[in-house]
Amino acid sequence: MAVTESVPEGILRRQSARESAARTYARVLPIVPVRARGMTIEGADGRRYLDCLSGAGALALGHNHPVVLQAVRTVLDSGAPLQVLDLATPVKDAFVTELFRTLPPGLAGHARVQFCGPAGTDAVEAALKLVRAATGRTGMLAFTGAYHGMTAGSLEVSSGAGDVRATRLPYPNDYRCPFGVGGGHGAELAARWTESVLDDPKSGVRSPAGMILEPVQGEGGVIPAPDAWLRRMRQITADRSIPLIADEVQTGVGRTGAFWAVQHSGVTPDVMVLSKAIGGGLPLAVVVYREDLDVWPPGTHAGTFRGNQLAMAAGTATLAFVRENGLAERAAAVGARLLGSLRSLAEEFPCMGDVRGRGLMIGVEMVDPEGERPGHTGNAEAHRTDWTVGGDRVDGIDGVDGVDGTHLTRGACQPHECEEIHEADGIPGGRGARGPLPAAPELALALQRECLRRGLIVELGGRHAGVVRLLPPLTVTDEQASAVLDRLADAMAAVAAGAARGTGRARRPSEQVPPQGGRAERTG
Ligand code: PMP
């Protein structure tokens, strides 16, 4: 040990010497947290940080919220058993009552809940088994860019997997539209592709057991599903008796500005996968589903750690606090303000290729401003918004529209007009309209480092690891939100200046290297 090594330096050195090469956050956030309250984390070196990671979205109320601590203490002091497999307890009874109170009305009246092993991925596994048992079918429909966890079945329906039984369908993505058109038209084409895969007897896709989707893709780069597209997925699956599974592991408990993200669209899924915030920061995962799907035999899904009483108590307190204090509405308001300010910032910094999100799930896609855009289609039809999706007008269908009230083009546009029209319509730079710039994971990593230097913890993710993600707690104050913006703007200026000096920042995709560890995403 070096003579001058401090205690935190020693801890970090031992961590890198003893822990797995597969570790993730620890590589890019060299912090040794010793105390935390609300949005603030204090490191062993005495430095304080504003935490926009929130335990990968698990801390809806921030760190050590008094109602959560009180709930945990009450159980500890009561002498109740802390581990009970799946036996009934008063603590669990209270949790289920509170959980069912929050469910979308279409599900609340006739729901069942399965307690799972304490990770989101285990609840995803349970959901897949549930719909396979209920339908007698095996295949699954899943989406490009999806992330559902790290166990085998979850990986199969996530977008990183190779050898899969899942059929991959296009998820609408305004900035990197798979069809090159973006906006409502991109979402419409995605929906039509889904329909044709299901209805074409020669598509090679047999009738599936279910469709699993995230209402806002988190690890995939913060991509909100357009409400009309989600309603269309509901219609397509309902018409064909395919159970719809909403993975709300990350989007749930007020995060996106509604208690559950599916509520923005009014869609009632058949199955909901819930984890992260439902345990108040402690490990807890469940599947909630329509009771008529409950035909799997006893033991189909089991696990030793399904009875974490402290997590259930912390979760009950969190769910109730979010509900009683209107924190979903608060997330919507603060999130809209943050998005607006970040979009203004994007006017200044061309390396901010796209700013998007819903509620307090926000992403900034970092790009190489000097990179080449794919050719613009110039297809006037591509920018029309006077058509419908599943009977809904699509004014609210793109990843931006319907989320914060900004609009894409109205009526047809010519290639040379797109920029102005999109700018006039409130999309910074009309960037999506001109096609996306190459992702710049090096700039995203540099931004994360510069933020850390300024006392701000942010997350990285996205398909190309080029998206800087913000997941502040729903309790974030206006002052804290301003501080986040100040630090981020400052960090962005430093990154842009570094890039301009060409200090080893990514310039072309061929020169980009993935962040340490290869993939910055897939960590939560
Ligand atoms: N689903 C989604 C949407 C997620 O974001 C995550 C984690 N980031 C998971 C599932 C997996 O949860 P866990 O890491 O607890 O297994």
Coordinates of C-alpha atoms and ligand atoms in Angstrom, one line a residue:
M1 CA 0.0 0.0 0.0
A2 CA 1.3 3.4 -0.9
V3 CA 2.3 5.4 2.2
T4 CA 0.2 8.4 1.2
E5 CA -2.9 6.4 0.3
S6 CA -6.1 7.8 1.8
V7 CA -8.8 5.6 3.2
P8 CA -11.1 6.0 0.2
E9 CA -8.2 5.5 -2.2
G10 CA -7.4 2.3 -0.4
I11 CA -11.0 1.1 -0.7
L12 CA -11.1 1.8 -4.4
R13 CA -7.7 0.2 -5.0
R14 CA -8.8 -3.0 -3.1
Q15 CA -12.1 -2.9 -5.1
S16 CA -10.4 -2.9 -8.4
A17 CA -8.0 -5.6 -7.2
R18 CA -10.7 -7.9 -5.8
E19 CA -13.9 -7.3 -7.6
S20 CA -15.1 -8.7 -11.0
A21 CA -14.0 -7.3 -14.4
A22 CA -17.7 -7.2 -15.1
R23 CA -18.4 -4.4 -12.6
T24 CA -20.0 -1.4 -14.1
Y25 CA -20.8 1.8 -12.3
A26 CA -17.7 1.4 -10.1
R27 CA -15.5 1.9 -13.1
V28 CA -16.8 5.3 -14.0
L29 CA -17.9 6.6 -10.6
P30 CA -14.8 6.4 -8.3
I31 CA -16.8 7.3 -5.2
V32 CA -16.9 5.6 -1.8
P33 CA -20.4 6.7 -0.5
V34 CA -20.6 6.8 3.3
R35 CA -23.6 9.0 3.9
A36 CA -26.7 10.0 1.9
R37 CA -29.8 11.9 2.3
G38 CA -32.4 12.9 -0.3
M39 CA -30.5 13.7 -3.5
T40 CA -27.1 14.1 -1.8
I41 CA -24.4 11.5 -1.4
E42 CA -21.3 12.2 0.6
G43 CA -18.1 10.3 -0.2
A44 CA -15.5 9.0 2.3
D45 CA -13.3 11.9 1.1
G46 CA -15.9 14.4 2.3
R47 CA -17.0 15.4 -1.2
R48 CA -20.8 15.8 -1.7
Y49 CA -22.6 14.9 -4.9
L50 CA -26.0 15.5 -6.3
D51 CA -27.3 12.1 -7.3
C52 CA -29.1 11.9 -10.6
L53 CA -28.7 8.1 -10.7
S54 CA -30.9 7.3 -7.7
G55 CA -29.8 3.6 -7.5
A56 CA -30.6 3.2 -11.2
G57 CA -34.0 4.6 -10.5
A58 CA -34.7 2.5 -7.4
L59 CA -34.9 5.5 -5.1
A60 CA -38.1 7.4 -5.9
L61 CA -37.8 9.4 -2.7
G62 CA -34.0 9.7 -2.7
H63 CA -31.7 8.3 -0.1
N64 CA -32.9 7.6 3.4
H65 CA -36.2 9.3 3.2
P66 CA -37.7 9.7 6.7
V67 CA -40.9 7.7 5.9
V68 CA -38.8 4.9 4.5
L69 CA -36.5 4.8 7.5
Q70 CA -39.4 4.9 9.9
A71 CA -41.2 2.0 8.1
V72 CA -38.0 -0.1 8.2
R73 CA -37.4 0.7 11.9
T74 CA -41.0 -0.2 12.8
V75 CA -40.6 -3.6 11.4
L76 CA -37.2 -4.1 13.0
D77 CA -38.5 -3.0 16.4
S78 CA -41.7 -5.2 16.1
G79 CA -39.8 -8.4 16.3
A80 CA -41.5 -9.6 13.1
P81 CA -39.6 -12.3 11.1
L82 CA -37.6 -10.6 8.4
Q83 CA -37.6 -13.6 6.0
V84 CA -40.7 -15.7 5.4
L85 CA -40.5 -17.1 1.9
D86 CA -44.0 -16.5 0.5
L87 CA -46.0 -16.8 3.7
A88 CA -48.6 -14.3 4.6
T89 CA -47.7 -11.5 7.0
P90 CA -49.3 -8.2 8.1
V91 CA -46.4 -6.3 6.4
K92 CA -47.0 -8.1 3.1
D93 CA -50.8 -7.7 3.4
A94 CA -50.3 -3.9 3.8
F95 CA -47.9 -3.8 0.8
V96 CA -50.4 -5.6 -1.5
T97 CA -53.2 -3.4 -0.4
E98 CA -51.2 -0.3 -1.2
L99 CA -49.9 -1.7 -4.5
F100 CA -53.3 -2.6 -5.7
R101 CA -54.7 0.8 -4.8
T102 CA -52.2 2.4 -7.3
L103 CA -52.8 0.0 -10.2
P104 CA -54.4 1.2 -13.4
P105 CA -58.2 0.9 -12.9
G106 CA -58.6 -1.8 -15.6
L107 CA -56.3 -4.1 -13.7
A108 CA -56.9 -3.2 -10.0
G109 CA -60.3 -4.9 -9.7
H110 CA -59.1 -8.3 -10.8
A111 CA -55.4 -8.5 -10.3
R112 CA -53.1 -11.2 -8.9
V113 CA -49.6 -10.7 -7.7
Q114 CA -46.7 -13.1 -7.7
F115 CA -43.7 -12.2 -5.4
C116 CA -40.5 -13.0 -7.2
G117 CA -36.8 -13.2 -6.4
P118 CA -35.8 -9.7 -5.5
A119 CA -34.5 -8.4 -8.9
G120 CA -36.4 -7.0 -11.8
T121 CA -35.0 -9.6 -14.1
D122 CA -36.5 -12.4 -12.0
A123 CA -40.0 -10.8 -12.3
V124 CA -39.5 -10.6 -16.0
E125 CA -38.7 -14.3 -16.0
A126 CA -41.9 -14.9 -14.1
A127 CA -44.0 -12.8 -16.5
L128 CA -42.6 -14.8 -19.5
K129 CA -43.5 -18.1 -17.7
L130 CA -46.9 -16.8 -16.8
V131 CA -48.0 -16.0 -20.3
R132 CA -46.4 -19.1 -21.7
A133 CA -48.4 -21.2 -19.2
A134 CA -51.6 -19.3 -19.9
T135 CA -51.4 -19.4 -23.7
G136 CA -49.7 -22.7 -24.2
R137 CA -47.5 -20.9 -26.7
T138 CA -43.7 -20.1 -26.4
G139 CA -42.6 -17.3 -28.7
M140 CA -42.3 -13.8 -27.5
L141 CA -42.6 -10.4 -29.2
A142 CA -40.0 -7.9 -28.0
F143 CA -38.5 -4.7 -29.3
T144 CA -35.3 -3.2 -30.6
G145 CA -33.4 -1.4 -27.9
A146 CA -35.2 -3.2 -25.1
Y147 CA -33.7 -4.0 -21.8
H148 CA -35.4 -6.4 -19.4
G149 CA -32.5 -7.8 -17.3
M150 CA -29.6 -10.1 -17.2
T151 CA -31.0 -13.6 -16.6
A152 CA -31.4 -15.9 -19.6
G153 CA -35.1 -15.3 -20.5
S154 CA -34.8 -11.6 -19.9
L155 CA -31.7 -11.4 -22.1
E156 CA -33.6 -13.2 -24.8
V157 CA -36.2 -10.4 -24.9
S158 CA -33.6 -7.7 -24.5
S159 CA -31.9 -6.3 -27.6
G160 CA -28.4 -7.4 -26.8
A161 CA -29.2 -11.1 -27.1
G162 CA -28.2 -13.3 -30.0
D163 CA -29.7 -16.7 -29.9
V164 CA -33.4 -16.1 -29.2
R165 CA -36.9 -17.3 -29.5
A166 CA -38.1 -13.7 -29.4
T167 CA -39.2 -11.9 -32.5
R168 CA -37.7 -8.4 -32.6
L169 CA -40.0 -5.7 -33.6
P170 CA -39.1 -2.0 -34.3
Y171 CA -39.6 0.3 -31.3
P172 CA -40.4 3.9 -32.4
N173 CA -37.4 6.0 -32.2
D174 CA -37.7 9.6 -33.4
Y175 CA -34.1 10.5 -33.5
R176 CA -32.7 7.2 -34.8
C177 CA -35.8 6.1 -36.7
P178 CA -35.3 2.7 -38.2
F179 CA -37.3 3.8 -41.2
G180 CA -35.4 7.1 -41.6
V181 CA -38.5 9.2 -41.3
G182 CA -39.1 9.8 -37.6
G183 CA -42.1 11.4 -36.0
G184 CA -45.5 9.9 -36.2
H185 CA -44.8 8.3 -39.5
G186 CA -42.0 6.3 -38.1
A187 CA -44.3 5.0 -35.3
E188 CA -47.0 4.2 -37.8
L189 CA -44.6 2.2 -39.9
A190 CA -43.3 0.4 -36.8
A191 CA -46.9 -0.5 -35.9
R192 CA -47.7 -1.7 -39.4
W193 CA -44.6 -3.9 -39.4
T194 CA -45.8 -5.5 -36.2
E195 CA -49.2 -6.2 -37.7
S196 CA -47.8 -7.6 -40.8
V197 CA -45.4 -9.9 -38.9
L198 CA -48.4 -11.3 -37.0
D199 CA -50.8 -11.5 -39.9
D200 CA -48.6 -12.8 -42.7
P201 CA -48.7 -16.6 -42.5
K202 CA -45.3 -16.7 -44.1
S203 CA -43.6 -14.2 -41.8
G204 CA -41.9 -17.0 -40.0
V205 CA -43.4 -15.9 -36.7
R206 CA -45.8 -18.2 -35.0
S207 CA -48.5 -17.0 -32.7
P208 CA -46.6 -15.7 -29.7
A209 CA -47.3 -16.2 -26.0
G210 CA -46.9 -12.5 -25.3
M211 CA -45.5 -9.1 -26.2
I212 CA -43.2 -7.4 -23.7
L213 CA -42.4 -3.7 -23.9
E214 CA -41.1 -0.8 -21.9
P215 CA -43.4 2.3 -22.0
V216 CA -40.2 4.4 -22.0
Q217 CA -37.1 2.5 -22.9
G218 CA -34.6 3.3 -20.2
E219 CA -31.3 1.5 -20.8
G220 CA -32.1 1.7 -24.5
G221 CA -31.5 5.5 -24.3
V222 CA -34.5 7.1 -22.7
I223 CA -37.0 6.6 -25.6
P224 CA -40.6 7.3 -24.7
A225 CA -43.1 5.2 -26.6
P226 CA -45.6 7.5 -28.3
D227 CA -49.0 7.2 -26.5
A228 CA -50.8 6.4 -29.8
W229 CA -48.3 3.7 -30.7
L230 CA -48.8 2.1 -27.3
R231 CA -52.6 2.1 -27.7
R232 CA -52.0 0.6 -31.1
M233 CA -49.9 -2.2 -29.5
R234 CA -52.7 -2.8 -27.1
Q235 CA -55.2 -3.1 -29.9
I236 CA -53.0 -5.4 -32.0
T237 CA -52.4 -7.7 -29.0
A238 CA -55.9 -7.6 -27.8
D239 CA -57.3 -8.4 -31.2
R240 CA -55.1 -11.5 -31.4
S241 CA -55.4 -12.7 -27.8
I242 CA -51.7 -12.0 -27.1
P243 CA -51.1 -10.9 -23.5
L244 CA -49.4 -7.5 -23.3
I245 CA -46.6 -7.3 -20.7
A246 CA -45.6 -3.8 -19.6
D247 CA -42.1 -3.8 -18.0
E248 CA -42.5 -0.9 -15.6
V249 CA -39.4 -1.8 -13.6
Q250 CA -37.8 1.5 -14.3
T251 CA -40.8 3.7 -15.3
G252 CA -43.1 2.9 -12.4
V253 CA -44.0 4.7 -9.2
G254 CA -44.3 8.2 -10.6
R255 CA -41.0 8.4 -12.5
T256 CA -42.5 9.4 -15.9
G257 CA -45.1 11.8 -14.5
A258 CA -47.9 9.3 -14.1
F259 CA -47.9 6.7 -11.3
W260 CA -47.5 4.0 -14.0
A261 CA -46.2 5.0 -17.4
V262 CA -48.9 3.1 -19.2
Q263 CA -51.4 5.5 -17.7
H264 CA -50.3 8.3 -20.0
S265 CA -51.8 6.4 -22.9
G266 CA -54.8 4.9 -21.0
V267 CA -53.6 1.4 -21.9
T268 CA -54.3 -1.4 -19.5
P269 CA -51.7 -4.2 -19.9
D270 CA -52.5 -7.8 -19.0
V271 CA -49.3 -8.1 -17.1
M272 CA -47.0 -5.6 -15.3
V273 CA -43.5 -6.3 -14.2
L274 CA -42.5 -4.1 -11.2
S275 CA -39.3 -3.7 -9.2
K276 CA -36.8 -1.0 -8.3
A277 CA -38.8 1.8 -6.6
I278 CA -41.6 -0.5 -5.4
G279 CA -39.2 -1.7 -2.7
G280 CA -38.4 1.8 -1.5
G281 CA -34.7 1.2 -2.4
L282 CA -34.6 -2.3 -0.9
P283 CA -34.8 -5.4 -3.2
L284 CA -38.3 -6.3 -4.2
A285 CA -39.9 -7.5 -7.5
V286 CA -43.4 -8.6 -8.4
V287 CA -45.5 -9.5 -11.4
V288 CA -49.1 -8.2 -11.3
Y289 CA -51.5 -9.7 -13.9
R290 CA -55.1 -10.3 -14.8
E291 CA -56.5 -13.1 -12.7
D292 CA -57.7 -15.2 -15.7
L293 CA -54.0 -15.7 -16.6
D294 CA -53.4 -17.3 -13.2
V295 CA -53.3 -20.9 -14.5
W296 CA -49.7 -21.8 -13.8
P297 CA -49.3 -24.6 -11.3
P298 CA -47.8 -24.1 -7.8
G299 CA -44.1 -23.7 -7.9
T300 CA -43.8 -22.7 -11.5
H301 CA -41.9 -19.7 -10.2
A302 CA -40.3 -19.9 -6.8
G303 CA -37.3 -18.4 -5.0
T304 CA -35.9 -18.2 -1.5
F305 CA -35.9 -14.4 -1.2
R306 CA -39.5 -13.6 -2.0
G307 CA -40.4 -12.5 1.4
N308 CA -38.2 -9.5 2.2
Q309 CA -40.3 -7.8 4.9
L310 CA -38.1 -4.7 5.2
A311 CA -38.4 -4.1 1.4
M312 CA -42.2 -4.6 1.6
A313 CA -42.4 -2.1 4.5
A314 CA -40.1 0.4 2.7
G315 CA -42.1 -0.1 -0.5
T316 CA -45.5 0.4 1.1
A317 CA -44.2 3.7 2.6
T318 CA -42.8 4.8 -0.7
L319 CA -45.9 4.0 -2.8
A320 CA -48.2 5.7 -0.2
F321 CA -45.9 8.8 -0.1
V322 CA -45.8 9.2 -3.9
R323 CA -49.6 8.8 -4.1
E324 CA -50.5 11.0 -1.2
N325 CA -48.1 13.8 -2.2
G326 CA -48.8 13.9 -5.9
L327 CA -45.2 13.2 -6.7
A328 CA -46.0 11.9 -10.2
E329 CA -47.4 15.3 -11.1
R330 CA -44.4 16.9 -9.5
A331 CA -42.1 14.7 -11.7
A332 CA -44.1 15.8 -14.7
A333 CA -43.6 19.5 -13.9
V334 CA -39.9 19.4 -12.9
G335 CA -39.2 17.0 -15.8
A336 CA -40.8 19.4 -18.3
R337 CA -38.7 22.3 -16.9
L338 CA -35.5 20.3 -17.1
L339 CA -36.3 19.1 -20.7
G340 CA -37.0 22.7 -21.7
S341 CA -33.8 24.0 -20.3
L342 CA -31.8 21.2 -21.7
R343 CA -33.3 21.8 -25.2
S344 CA -32.3 25.5 -24.9
L345 CA -28.8 24.3 -24.0
A346 CA -28.8 22.1 -27.0
E347 CA -29.1 25.2 -29.2
E348 CA -25.7 26.2 -27.9
F349 CA -24.0 22.8 -28.1
P350 CA -24.2 20.9 -31.4
C351 CA -22.8 17.8 -29.6
M352 CA -26.2 17.5 -27.8
G353 CA -27.8 15.6 -30.7
D354 CA -31.2 15.0 -29.0
V355 CA -32.8 15.8 -25.7
R356 CA -35.8 13.6 -24.8
G357 CA -37.6 12.1 -21.9
R358 CA -40.8 11.9 -19.9
G359 CA -41.1 13.1 -16.4
L360 CA -37.9 12.6 -14.5
M361 CA -36.5 10.1 -16.9
I362 CA -34.4 12.2 -19.2
G363 CA -31.7 11.6 -21.7
V364 CA -29.2 13.7 -23.7
E365 CA -27.8 11.9 -26.7
M366 CA -24.3 13.0 -27.4
V367 CA -23.2 13.1 -31.0
D368 CA -20.3 14.0 -33.2
P369 CA -21.4 17.3 -34.7
E370 CA -18.9 16.9 -37.5
G371 CA -20.0 13.4 -38.4
E372 CA -22.1 12.6 -41.4
R373 CA -25.8 12.3 -41.3
P374 CA -27.5 9.6 -43.3
G375 CA -29.1 10.9 -46.5
H376 CA -32.4 12.8 -46.0
T377 CA -35.2 11.0 -47.7
G378 CA -36.9 14.3 -48.7
N379 CA -40.1 12.4 -48.7
A380 CA -42.8 14.9 -48.1
E381 CA -45.1 12.1 -46.9
A382 CA -42.6 11.3 -44.2
H383 CA -43.3 14.5 -42.4
R384 CA -47.1 14.6 -42.5
T385 CA -48.9 14.4 -39.3
D386 CA -52.4 14.5 -40.7
W387 CA -52.9 10.8 -40.5
T388 CA -54.0 8.5 -37.8
V389 CA -52.8 5.6 -35.7
G390 CA -55.3 3.2 -34.4
G391 CA -58.0 5.8 -34.8
D392 CA -56.0 8.4 -32.9
R393 CA -54.6 11.5 -34.5
V394 CA -50.9 11.4 -34.2
D395 CA -50.2 14.8 -33.0
G396 CA -49.0 13.1 -29.9
I397 CA -47.1 10.2 -31.4
D398 CA -43.5 11.0 -31.7
G399 CA -41.0 10.6 -28.9
V400 CA -41.3 14.3 -28.2
D401 CA -44.9 15.1 -29.0
G402 CA -47.5 14.3 -26.4
V403 CA -44.7 14.2 -23.9
D404 CA -44.1 17.9 -23.5
G405 CA -46.5 19.5 -26.0
T406 CA -44.0 20.2 -28.8
H407 CA -44.9 19.3 -32.3
L408 CA -43.3 17.9 -35.4
T409 CA -44.2 19.3 -38.7
R410 CA -47.7 19.9 -39.7
G411 CA -48.4 19.2 -43.4
A412 CA -45.9 18.2 -45.9
C413 CA -42.4 19.7 -46.2
Q414 CA -39.7 19.7 -48.7
P415 CA -36.2 18.6 -47.8
H416 CA -34.8 22.2 -47.8
E417 CA -37.6 23.4 -45.6
C418 CA -37.4 20.7 -42.9
E419 CA -34.9 22.5 -40.7
E420 CA -36.9 25.7 -40.4
I421 CA -40.2 23.9 -40.0
H422 CA -38.9 21.6 -37.3
E423 CA -37.2 24.6 -35.6
A424 CA -40.4 26.5 -35.7
D425 CA -42.1 23.6 -34.2
G426 CA -40.0 23.6 -31.1
I427 CA -37.5 20.8 -31.8
P428 CA -34.1 22.1 -31.1
G429 CA -32.3 22.4 -34.4
G430 CA -34.8 20.3 -36.1
R431 CA -32.2 17.6 -35.7
G432 CA -34.3 14.6 -36.0
A433 CA -35.7 16.0 -39.2
R434 CA -32.2 16.1 -40.8
G435 CA -31.3 12.6 -39.7
P436 CA -29.2 11.7 -36.7
L437 CA -25.5 12.4 -36.3
P438 CA -23.2 9.6 -35.3
A439 CA -23.4 8.8 -31.6
A440 CA -20.4 9.9 -29.5
P441 CA -19.9 7.6 -26.6
E442 CA -16.6 9.2 -25.8
L443 CA -18.3 12.6 -25.4
A444 CA -21.0 11.0 -23.2
L445 CA -18.3 9.4 -21.0
A446 CA -16.4 12.7 -20.9
L447 CA -19.6 14.5 -19.9
Q448 CA -20.2 12.0 -17.1
R449 CA -16.6 12.6 -15.9
E450 CA -17.0 16.4 -16.1
C451 CA -20.3 16.2 -14.2
L452 CA -18.7 14.1 -11.5
R453 CA -15.9 16.7 -11.1
R454 CA -18.6 19.3 -10.5
G455 CA -20.4 17.1 -8.0
L456 CA -23.1 15.6 -10.2
I457 CA -23.7 11.9 -10.7
V458 CA -25.3 11.0 -14.0
E459 CA -25.9 7.7 -15.7
L460 CA -24.9 6.5 -19.2
G461 CA -26.9 4.3 -21.5
G462 CA -28.4 4.1 -24.9
R463 CA -27.8 1.8 -27.9
H464 CA -24.4 3.3 -28.6
A465 CA -23.6 4.2 -25.0
G466 CA -23.9 7.8 -26.1
V467 CA -26.8 8.9 -23.9
V468 CA -26.3 10.7 -20.7
R469 CA -29.2 9.9 -18.4
L470 CA -30.8 11.8 -15.6
L471 CA -33.0 9.9 -13.0
P472 CA -33.3 12.3 -10.1
P473 CA -35.5 11.4 -7.2
L474 CA -39.1 12.6 -7.4
T475 CA -38.5 14.7 -4.4
V476 CA -35.9 16.9 -6.2
T477 CA -36.4 20.5 -5.2
D478 CA -36.5 23.5 -7.7
E479 CA -33.1 24.6 -6.3
Q480 CA -31.6 21.2 -6.8
A481 CA -33.0 21.0 -10.3
S482 CA -31.4 24.4 -11.1
A483 CA -28.1 23.1 -9.6
V484 CA -28.3 20.0 -11.8
L485 CA -28.8 22.2 -14.9
D486 CA -25.9 24.6 -13.9
R487 CA -23.5 21.8 -13.3
L488 CA -24.5 20.0 -16.5
A489 CA -24.2 23.2 -18.6
D490 CA -20.8 23.8 -17.1
A491 CA -19.7 20.3 -17.8
M492 CA -21.0 20.4 -21.3
A493 CA -19.0 23.6 -22.0
A494 CA -15.9 21.8 -20.8
V495 CA -16.6 18.8 -23.0
A496 CA -17.4 20.9 -26.0
A497 CA -14.2 22.9 -25.5
G498 CA -12.2 19.7 -25.1
A499 CA -13.8 18.3 -28.3
A500 CA -13.0 21.5 -30.2
R501 CA -9.4 21.2 -29.1
G502 CA -9.5 17.6 -30.3
T503 CA -8.1 16.3 -27.0
G504 CA -8.7 12.7 -27.8
R505 CA -12.5 13.0 -28.0
A506 CA -14.3 10.9 -30.6
R507 CA -14.5 12.5 -33.9
R508 CA -15.6 9.7 -36.2
P509 CA -17.4 6.5 -35.4
S510 CA -14.4 4.5 -36.5
E511 CA -12.3 6.2 -33.8
Q512 CA -14.9 5.7 -31.0
V513 CA -14.1 3.2 -28.4
P514 CA -16.7 1.9 -25.9
P515 CA -16.5 3.1 -22.4
Q516 CA -14.4 1.0 -20.0
G517 CA -15.9 -2.5 -19.7
G518 CA -17.2 -2.4 -23.2
R519 CA -20.8 -1.5 -22.5
A520 CA -21.9 1.3 -20.4
E521 CA -25.5 0.3 -20.4
R522 CA -27.1 -2.8 -18.9
T523 CA -26.0 -2.0 -15.4
G524 CA -29.1 -1.2 -13.5
Ligands
PMP1 N1 -36.5 -4.1 -16.8 C1 -36.1 -2.8 -17.0 C2 -37.0 -1.9 -17.8 C3 -35.0 -2.3 -16.4 O1 -34.7 -1.0 -16.5 C4 -34.2 -3.2 -15.6 C5 -33.0 -2.7 -14.9 N2 -32.4 -1.6 -15.4 C6 -34.6 -4.5 -15.4 C7 -35.8 -4.9 -16.1 C8 -33.8 -5.5 -14.6 O2 -33.9 -5.2 -13.3 P1 -32.8 -5.8 -12.3 O3 -31.5 -5.1 -12.6 O4 -33.3 -5.5 -10.9 O5 -32.7 -7.2 -12.6

